[in-house]
PDB file of C-alpha atoms in Angstrom:
ATOM      1  CA  SER A   7       0.160  -0.221   0.014  1.00 38.00           C
ATOM      2  CA  ARG A   8       0.934   3.640  -0.291  1.00 35.00           C
ATOM      3  CA  GLY A   9       0.956   3.779   3.384  1.00 36.00           C
ATOM      4  CA  SER A  10       3.417   1.154   3.792  1.00 36.00           C
ATOM      5  CA  HIS A  11       5.852   2.656   1.126  1.00 36.00           C
ATOM      6  CA  LEU A  12       5.990   5.708   2.889  1.00 36.00           C
ATOM      7  CA  TYR A  13       6.947   3.382   6.149  1.00 33.00           C
ATOM      8  CA  ASN A  14       9.377   1.620   4.156  1.00 40.00           C
ATOM      9  CA  SER A  15      11.182   5.483   2.912  1.00 36.00           C
ATOM     10  CA  TYR A  16      10.587   6.617   5.833  1.00 34.00           C
ATOM     11  CA  ASN A  17      12.567   3.556   7.680  1.00 39.00           C
ATOM     12  CA  VAL A  18      15.465   4.114   4.991  1.00 31.00           C
ATOM     13  CA  ASN A  19      15.807   7.934   5.070  1.00 36.00           C
ATOM     14  CA  ARG A  20      15.357   8.430   9.064  1.00 35.00           C
ATOM     15  CA  GLN A  21      18.438   9.498  11.031  1.00 36.00           C
ATOM     16  CA  SER A  22      17.656   8.402  14.599  1.00 31.00           C
ATOM     17  CA  PRO A  23      19.768  10.335  17.196  1.00 30.00           C
ATOM     18  CA  PHE A  24      20.485   6.432  19.519  1.00 30.00           C
ATOM     19  CA  PRO A  25      20.583   2.903  18.248  1.00 34.00           C
ATOM     20  CA  GLN A  26      17.691   0.784  17.643  1.00 35.00           C
ATOM     21  CA  GLY A  27      16.503  -1.001  20.779  1.00 38.00           C
ATOM     22  CA  GLY A  28      17.852   1.294  23.677  1.00 40.00           C
ATOM     23  CA  SER A  29      18.035   5.249  24.617  1.00 41.00           C
ATOM     24  CA  GLY A  30      21.534   6.683  23.764  1.00 43.00           C
ATOM     25  CA  SER A  31      21.186   8.898  27.357  1.00 48.00           C
ATOM     26  CA  GLU A  32      23.256   7.538  29.890  1.00 46.00           C
ATOM     27  CA  HIS A  33      20.352   6.250  32.551  1.00 49.00           C
ATOM     28  CA  GLY A  34      18.038   4.868  29.993  1.00 69.00           C
ATOM     29  CA  VAL A  35      15.515   8.284  30.269  1.00 82.00           C
ATOM     30  CA  PRO A  36      15.404   9.798  26.078  1.00 87.00           C
ATOM     31  CA  THR A  37      17.028  13.319  25.964  1.00 93.00           C
ATOM     32  CA  GLU A  38      15.282  16.174  24.102  1.00 93.00           C
ATOM     33  CA  ALA A  39      16.332  14.907  21.246  1.00 95.00           C
ATOM     34  CA  GLU A  40      15.836  11.668  20.935  1.00 95.00           C
ATOM     35  CA  GLN A  41      12.162  12.629  22.665  1.00 96.00           C
ATOM     36  CA  ALA A  42      11.619  14.704  19.393  1.00 97.00           C
ATOM     37  CA  GLU A  43      12.396  11.966  17.024  1.00 97.00           C
ATOM     38  CA  LEU A  44      10.103   9.655  19.179  1.00 97.00           C
ATOM     39  CA  GLU A  45       7.113  12.228  18.159  1.00 98.00           C
ATOM     40  CA  ARG A  46       8.674  12.575  15.077  1.00 98.00           C
ATOM     41  CA  MET A  47       8.284   8.658  14.620  1.00 98.00           C
ATOM     42  CA  CYS A  48       4.574   8.963  16.192  1.00 98.00           C
ATOM     43  CA  ASP A  49       2.820  11.337  14.211  1.00 98.00           C
ATOM     44  CA  TYR A  50       4.100   9.425  11.285  1.00 98.00           C
ATOM     45  CA  ALA A  51       2.142   6.653  12.957  1.00 98.00           C
ATOM     46  CA  HIS A  52      -0.512   8.586  13.152  1.00 97.00           C
ATOM     47  CA  LYS A  53      -0.818   9.394   9.141  1.00 97.00           C
ATOM     48  CA  LEU A  54      -0.293   6.589   8.362  1.00 97.00           C
ATOM     49  CA  ALA A  55      -2.936   4.754  10.760  1.00 97.00           C
ATOM     50  CA  THR A  56      -5.439   7.525   9.497  1.00 96.00           C
ATOM     51  CA  VAL A  57      -4.460   9.124   6.481  1.00 97.00           C
ATOM     52  CA  TYR A  58      -3.249   6.246   4.415  1.00 96.00           C
ATOM     53  CA  ASP A  59      -5.595   3.335   6.828  1.00 95.00           C
ATOM     54  CA  ASP A  60      -2.411   1.297   6.888  1.00 97.00           C
ATOM     55  CA  THR A  61      -2.225  -0.149  10.533  1.00 96.00           C
ATOM     56  CA  LEU A  62       0.944  -2.472   9.361  1.00 96.00           C
ATOM     57  CA  ALA A  63       2.769  -0.043   9.006  1.00 97.00           C
ATOM     58  CA  ALA A  64       1.525   2.300  11.844  1.00 98.00           C
ATOM     59  CA  VAL A  65       2.269  -1.105  14.027  1.00 97.00           C
ATOM     60  CA  GLN A  66       5.669  -0.892  12.928  1.00 97.00           C
ATOM     61  CA  VAL A  67       6.232   2.427  13.767  1.00 98.00           C
ATOM     62  CA  TYR A  68       5.044   2.278  17.225  1.00 98.00           C
ATOM     63  CA  ASP A  69       6.735  -0.629  17.904  1.00 97.00           C
ATOM     64  CA  ASP A  70       9.931   0.895  17.264  1.00 97.00           C
ATOM     65  CA  VAL A  71       9.306   3.783  19.315  1.00 97.00           C
ATOM     66  CA  LEU A  72       8.490   1.322  21.958  1.00 97.00           C
ATOM     67  CA  GLN A  73      11.669  -0.397  21.364  1.00 96.00           C
ATOM     68  CA  ARG A  74      13.600   3.088  21.813  1.00 95.00           C
ATOM     69  CA  ASP A  75      11.333   3.779  25.109  1.00 97.00           C
ATOM     70  CA  PRO A  76       9.143   0.993  26.519  1.00 96.00           C
ATOM     71  CA  ARG A  77       7.397   3.760  28.459  1.00 96.00           C
ATOM     72  CA  HIS A  78       6.436   6.467  25.870  1.00 97.00           C
ATOM     73  CA  ILE A  79       3.026   7.059  26.685  1.00 97.00           C
ATOM     74  CA  ARG A  80       1.594   7.962  23.031  1.00 97.00           C
ATOM     75  CA  ALA A  81       3.182   4.894  21.536  1.00 98.00           C
ATOM     76  CA  LEU A  82       1.674   2.553  24.009  1.00 98.00           C
ATOM     77  CA  ALA A  83      -1.820   4.317  24.407  1.00 98.00           C
ATOM     78  CA  ASN A  84      -1.986   4.118  19.958  1.00 98.00           C
ATOM     79  CA  LEU A  85      -1.172   1.310  19.600  1.00 98.00           C
ATOM     80  CA  GLY A  86      -3.698   0.355  21.911  1.00 98.00           C
ATOM     81  CA  ALA A  87      -5.929   1.894  20.047  1.00 98.00           C
ATOM     82  CA  LEU A  88      -5.328   0.859  16.688  1.00 98.00           C
ATOM     83  CA  TYR A  89      -4.918  -3.779  18.409  1.00 97.00           C
ATOM     84  CA  HIS A  90      -9.093  -2.544  19.534  1.00 97.00           C
ATOM     85  CA  ARG A  91      -9.776  -1.619  16.235  1.00 95.00           C
ATOM     86  CA  GLU A  92      -8.538  -4.820  14.870  1.00 95.00           C
ATOM     87  CA  GLY A  93     -10.232  -6.825  18.172  1.00 96.00           C
ATOM     88  CA  LYS A  94      -7.190  -7.904  19.131  1.00 97.00           C
ATOM     89  CA  PHE A  95      -8.505  -7.590  22.786  1.00 97.00           C
ATOM     90  CA  ASN A  96      -5.895  -8.554  24.797  1.00 97.00           C
ATOM     91  CA  ILE A  97      -2.830  -6.687  23.570  1.00 97.00           C
ATOM     92  CA  ALA A  98      -4.901  -3.799  23.763  1.00 98.00           C
ATOM     93  CA  ARG A  99      -6.104  -4.398  27.302  1.00 98.00           C
ATOM     94  CA  ALA A 100      -2.669  -4.753  28.142  1.00 98.00           C
ATOM     95  CA  LEU A 101      -1.804  -1.829  26.568  1.00 98.00           C
ATOM     96  CA  TYR A 102      -3.891   0.424  28.095  1.00 98.00           C
ATOM     97  CA  THR A 103      -2.940  -0.646  30.993  1.00 97.00           C
ATOM     98  CA  LYS A 104       0.819   0.154  31.184  1.00 97.00           C
ATOM     99  CA  ALA A 105      -0.083   3.485  29.497  1.00 97.00           C
ATOM    100  CA  LEU A 106      -1.782   4.273  32.565  1.00 98.00           C
ATOM    101  CA  GLN A 107      -0.097   2.757  35.168  1.00 97.00           C
ATOM    102  CA  ILE A 108       2.627   5.259  33.746  1.00 97.00           C
ATOM    103  CA  LYS A 109       0.067   7.982  33.155  1.00 96.00           C
ATOM    104  CA  PRO A 110      -3.023   7.741  35.221  1.00 97.00           C
ATOM    105  CA  ASP A 111      -4.388  10.952  33.978  1.00 96.00           C
ATOM    106  CA  ARG A 112      -4.724  10.060  30.353  1.00 97.00           C
ATOM    107  CA  SER A 113      -8.425  10.646  30.014  1.00 97.00           C
ATOM    108  CA  LYS A 114      -8.569   9.395  26.717  1.00 97.00           C
ATOM    109  CA  THR A 115      -6.807   5.749  27.264  1.00 98.00           C
ATOM    110  CA  THR A 116      -9.210   5.583  30.372  1.00 98.00           C
ATOM    111  CA  TYR A 117     -12.448   6.322  28.222  1.00 98.00           C
ATOM    112  CA  ASN A 118     -10.675   3.487  25.331  1.00 98.00           C
ATOM    113  CA  LEU A 119     -10.363   0.761  28.441  1.00 98.00           C
ATOM    114  CA  GLY A 120     -13.468   1.016  29.256  1.00 98.00           C
ATOM    115  CA  ARG A 121     -15.109   0.564  25.436  1.00 98.00           C
ATOM    116  CA  LEU A 122     -12.933  -2.201  25.549  1.00 98.00           C
ATOM    117  CA  GLU A 123     -14.005  -3.633  28.899  1.00 98.00           C
ATOM    118  CA  HIS A 124     -18.234  -2.982  27.789  1.00 97.00           C
ATOM    119  CA  GLU A 125     -17.099  -5.020  24.219  1.00 96.00           C
ATOM    120  CA  CYS A 126     -15.944  -7.994  26.400  1.00 97.00           C
ATOM    121  CA  GLY A 127     -19.110  -7.916  28.373  1.00 97.00           C
ATOM    122  CA  GLU A 128     -17.038  -6.702  31.549  1.00 98.00           C
ATOM    123  CA  PHE A 129     -19.586  -4.202  32.463  1.00 98.00           C
ATOM    124  CA  ASP A 130     -18.227  -3.406  35.961  1.00 98.00           C
ATOM    125  CA  ALA A 131     -14.736  -2.605  34.905  1.00 98.00           C
ATOM    126  CA  ALA A 132     -16.336  -0.591  32.046  1.00 98.00           C
ATOM    127  CA  ARG A 133     -18.235   1.512  34.344  1.00 97.00           C
ATOM    128  CA  ARG A 134     -15.264   2.069  36.794  1.00 98.00           C
ATOM    129  CA  MET A 135     -13.331   2.988  33.583  1.00 98.00           C
ATOM    130  CA  TYR A 136     -16.219   5.552  32.175  1.00 98.00           C
ATOM    131  CA  GLU A 137     -16.841   6.849  35.878  1.00 97.00           C
ATOM    132  CA  ALA A 138     -12.963   7.307  35.819  1.00 97.00           C
ATOM    133  CA  ALA A 139     -12.388   9.165  32.691  1.00 97.00           C
ATOM    134  CA  LEU A 140     -14.862  11.416  33.579  1.00 97.00           C
ATOM    135  CA  LEU A 141     -12.907  12.237  36.777  1.00 96.00           C
ATOM    136  CA  LEU A 142     -10.495  13.399  34.889  1.00 96.00           C
ATOM    137  CA  GLU A 143      -9.481  16.414  32.233  1.00 92.00           C
ATOM    138  CA  CYS A 144     -11.257  15.719  28.779  1.00 92.00           C
ATOM    139  CA  ASP A 145     -11.852  17.250  25.801  1.00 96.00           C
ATOM    140  CA  ASP A 146     -16.087  17.505  25.457  1.00 97.00           C
ATOM    141  CA  GLY A 147     -15.808  14.797  22.400  1.00 97.00           C
ATOM    142  CA  THR A 148     -14.187  11.861  25.024  1.00 97.00           C
ATOM    143  CA  THR A 149     -16.561  13.713  27.784  1.00 97.00           C
ATOM    144  CA  CYS A 150     -19.565  13.086  26.191  1.00 98.00           C
ATOM    145  CA  ASN A 151     -18.743   9.747  24.723  1.00 97.00           C
ATOM    146  CA  ALA A 152     -18.310   8.659  28.002  1.00 98.00           C
ATOM    147  CA  LEU A 153     -21.404   9.974  29.284  1.00 98.00           C
ATOM    148  CA  ALA A 154     -23.439   8.535  25.982  1.00 98.00           C
ATOM    149  CA  TYR A 155     -22.005   4.817  26.957  1.00 98.00           C
ATOM    150  CA  LEU A 156     -21.783   5.023  30.392  1.00 98.00           C
ATOM    151  CA  GLY A 157     -25.840   5.631  29.989  1.00 98.00           C
ATOM    152  CA  LEU A 158     -26.037   2.970  28.029  1.00 97.00           C
ATOM    153  CA  LEU A 159     -24.707   0.631  30.658  1.00 97.00           C
ATOM    154  CA  GLN A 160     -27.093   1.979  33.268  1.00 97.00           C
ATOM    155  CA  GLN A 161     -30.405   1.150  30.961  1.00 96.00           C
ATOM    156  CA  ASP A 162     -29.602  -1.855  29.564  1.00 95.00           C
ATOM    157  CA  VAL A 163     -27.531  -3.663  32.349  1.00 96.00           C
ATOM    158  CA  PHE A 164     -27.675  -2.219  35.913  1.00 97.00           C
ATOM    159  CA  GLY A 165     -31.440  -0.980  35.076  1.00 96.00           C
ATOM    160  CA  ASP A 166     -31.027   2.544  36.382  1.00 97.00           C
ATOM    161  CA  LEU A 167     -32.949   4.351  33.934  1.00 97.00           C
ATOM    162  CA  GLU A 168     -32.660   7.830  36.386  1.00 97.00           C
ATOM    163  CA  LYS A 169     -28.688   7.406  36.582  1.00 97.00           C
ATOM    164  CA  ALA A 170     -29.055   7.075  32.599  1.00 97.00           C
ATOM    165  CA  HIS A 171     -31.533   9.920  31.513  1.00 97.00           C
ATOM    166  CA  PHE A 172     -29.053  12.324  34.017  1.00 97.00           C
ATOM    167  CA  CYS A 173     -25.626  10.715  31.638  1.00 97.00           C
ATOM    168  CA  TYR A 174     -27.498  12.077  28.563  1.00 98.00           C
ATOM    169  CA  ALA A 175     -28.963  15.201  29.897  1.00 97.00           C
ATOM    170  CA  HIS A 176     -25.348  15.793  30.631  1.00 97.00           C
ATOM    171  CA  SER A 177     -24.163  15.521  27.536  1.00 98.00           C
ATOM    172  CA  LEU A 178     -26.751  16.889  25.794  1.00 98.00           C
ATOM    173  CA  ALA A 179     -25.452  20.016  28.010  1.00 97.00           C
ATOM    174  CA  ILE A 180     -22.121  20.123  26.718  1.00 97.00           C
ATOM    175  CA  SER A 181     -22.809  19.014  22.754  1.00 98.00           C
ATOM    176  CA  PRO A 182     -26.784  19.417  22.205  1.00 98.00           C
ATOM    177  CA  ASN A 183     -26.632  17.360  18.866  1.00 97.00           C
ATOM    178  CA  HIS A 184     -24.492  14.397  19.794  1.00 97.00           C
ATOM    179  CA  ALA A 185     -25.360  11.956  17.908  1.00 96.00           C
ATOM    180  CA  ARG A 186     -24.268   8.991  20.423  1.00 95.00           C
ATOM    181  CA  THR A 187     -25.759  10.415  22.978  1.00 98.00           C
ATOM    182  CA  LEU A 188     -28.993  11.049  21.166  1.00 97.00           C
ATOM    183  CA  ASP A 189     -29.339   7.595  19.690  1.00 96.00           C
ATOM    184  CA  HIS A 190     -28.597   5.886  23.212  1.00 97.00           C
ATOM    185  CA  ASN A 191     -31.368   8.479  24.627  1.00 97.00           C
ATOM    186  CA  CYS A 192     -33.478   7.294  21.758  1.00 96.00           C
ATOM    187  CA  ALA A 193     -33.773   3.480  23.261  1.00 95.00           C
ATOM    188  CA  LEU A 194     -34.393   4.808  26.725  1.00 97.00           C
ATOM    189  CA  LEU A 195     -37.059   6.728  25.538  1.00 96.00           C
ATOM    190  CA  VAL A 196     -38.877   3.468  23.987  1.00 94.00           C
ATOM    191  CA  LYS A 197     -37.998   1.636  27.060  1.00 94.00           C
ATOM    192  CA  CYS A 198     -40.352   4.521  29.353  1.00 95.00           C
ATOM    193  CA  ASN A 199     -42.480   3.757  26.253  1.00 93.00           C
ATOM    194  CA  GLN A 200     -42.227   7.269  24.350  1.00 95.00           C
ATOM    195  CA  PHE A 201     -42.194   5.449  21.060  1.00 93.00           C
ATOM    196  CA  GLU A 202     -43.138   9.149  19.250  1.00 95.00           C
ATOM    197  CA  ARG A 203     -40.609  10.849  20.356  1.00 96.00           C
ATOM    198  CA  ALA A 204     -37.832   8.423  20.186  1.00 95.00           C
ATOM    199  CA  GLN A 205     -39.183   8.049  16.558  1.00 95.00           C
ATOM    200  CA  ASP A 206     -38.157  11.437  15.860  1.00 96.00           C
ATOM    201  CA  LEU A 207     -35.049  11.958  17.946  1.00 96.00           C
ATOM    202  CA  HIS A 208     -33.858   9.416  15.691  1.00 95.00           C
ATOM    203  CA  ARG A 209     -34.674  10.710  12.429  1.00 95.00           C
ATOM    204  CA  LEU A 210     -32.033  13.775  13.840  1.00 96.00           C
ATOM    205  CA  VAL A 211     -29.685  11.663  14.355  1.00 96.00           C
ATOM    206  CA  CYS A 212     -29.360   9.790  11.415  1.00 94.00           C
ATOM    207  CA  ARG A 213     -29.459  13.619   9.298  1.00 95.00           C
ATOM    208  CA  LEU A 214     -26.625  14.282  11.515  1.00 95.00           C
ATOM    209  CA  GLU A 215     -24.837  10.466  10.933  1.00 91.00           C
ATOM    210  CA  SER A 216     -25.399  10.103   7.448  1.00 87.00           C
ATOM    211  CA  GLY A 217     -24.013   6.249   7.578  1.00 87.00           C
ATOM    212  CA  HIS A 218     -26.007   5.739  11.139  1.00 88.00           C
ATOM    213  CA  MET A 219     -28.517   3.432   9.376  1.00 83.00           C
ATOM    214  CA  SER A 220     -24.868   1.096   8.892  1.00 82.00           C
ATOM    215  CA  SER A 221     -23.849   0.603  12.268  1.00 81.00           C
ATOM    216  CA  TRP A 222     -24.931  -1.350  15.213  1.00 83.00           C
ATOM    217  CA  CYS A 223     -27.806   1.111  16.127  1.00 88.00           C
ATOM    218  CA  PRO A 224     -29.425   0.592  20.056  1.00 90.00           C
ATOM    219  CA  TYR A 225     -32.599   2.558  19.218  1.00 89.00           C
ATOM    220  CA  LEU A 226     -33.696  -0.518  16.747  1.00 87.00           C
ATOM    221  CA  ASP A 227     -32.274  -2.674  18.930  1.00 85.00           C
ATOM    222  CA  SER A 228     -34.567  -1.962  21.655  1.00 85.00           C
ATOM    223  CA  LEU A 229     -37.519  -1.838  19.357  1.00 82.00           C
ATOM    224  CA  PHE A 230     -37.500  -5.830  19.159  1.00 74.00           C
ATOM    225  CA  THR A 231     -35.940  -7.688  22.000  1.00 54.00           C
ATOM    226  CA  GLY A 232     -33.290  -6.349  22.939  1.00 46.00           C
ATOM    227  CA  GLU A 233     -30.695  -9.695  22.716  1.00 43.00           C
ATOM    228  CA  LEU A 234     -28.275  -7.937  20.634  1.00 41.00           C
ATOM    229  CA  CYS A 235     -27.586  -4.743  22.739  1.00 42.00           C
ATOM    230  CA  HIS A 236     -24.804  -6.503  24.288  1.00 41.00           C
ATOM    231  CA  CYS A 237     -23.251  -8.062  20.913  1.00 42.00           C
ATOM    232  CA  HIS A 238     -21.929  -4.784  19.832  1.00 42.00           C
ATOM    233  CA  VAL A 239     -18.345  -6.087  19.049  1.00 37.00           C
ATOM    234  CA  SER A 240     -18.496  -5.767  15.208  1.00 40.00           C
ATOM    235  CA  ARG A 241     -15.424  -3.702  13.991  1.00 38.00           C
ATOM    236  CA  ARG A 242     -17.583  -1.379  12.473  1.00 39.00           C
ATOM    237  CA  HIS A 243     -18.996  -0.673  16.363  1.00 48.00           C
ATOM    238  CA  ARG A 244     -14.958  -0.606  17.517  1.00 52.00           C
ATOM    239  CA  ASP A 245     -14.373   2.878  18.311  1.00 65.00           C
ATOM    240  CA  PRO A 246     -11.874   4.064  20.523  1.00 76.00           C
ATOM    241  CA  SER A 247     -10.810   7.689  20.494  1.00 72.00           C
ATOM    242  CA  PRO A 248      -8.377   7.885  17.658  1.00 66.00           C
ATOM    243  CA  PRO A 249      -4.662   7.308  17.793  1.00 64.00           C
ATOM    244  CA  GLY A 250      -3.291  10.860  17.690  1.00 65.00           C
TER     245      GLY A 250
END
């Protein structure tokens, strides 16, 4: 692929300030020049993954970073997100966990670990991670996503519709057109027998997300038995915060 070609060129042309397999600094802590090189490599991996959709090449670059600095937070977290998207949950969990052991206040990684546990059916762990993410300093997107999925857990798993409503209200106060929150709220309205309101709101969701009907939808699930509510681990619904 074009991304792989770029990676190969990058591999040949880069001039690292320290040798493969370890830091050139005296005590194993990257120097300022080394840190700058590692960040440049992560930028490149991000481009490979997001612009060229070349996960394999991106993984190679992140692996290279971690060979040089096994505690590099960005590489750990972003590599975890790539493995998460590929459904390699055990590897992703290990990478997320290591990143959070080093930097516990990384909100996106905390949220991503919550999504992973949610998809694996570890609902108590997922709830803890969503709640932990919300206690950290998050951007609006991460906050709204955490509230949306925490609300979904509350209504579908823990049976607490009031807490679900609380989550959605807070998310929509931040971003009134947050499609994921609106969609989950549609399912809540169905549970409350407010079918017409749910239908109208779902039309709005479809306008906000042009490809919405091609992915798993809790509102449509709620119209049937709900048996599919906890089976949303297909790739099209796997949505850790993108690496950056």
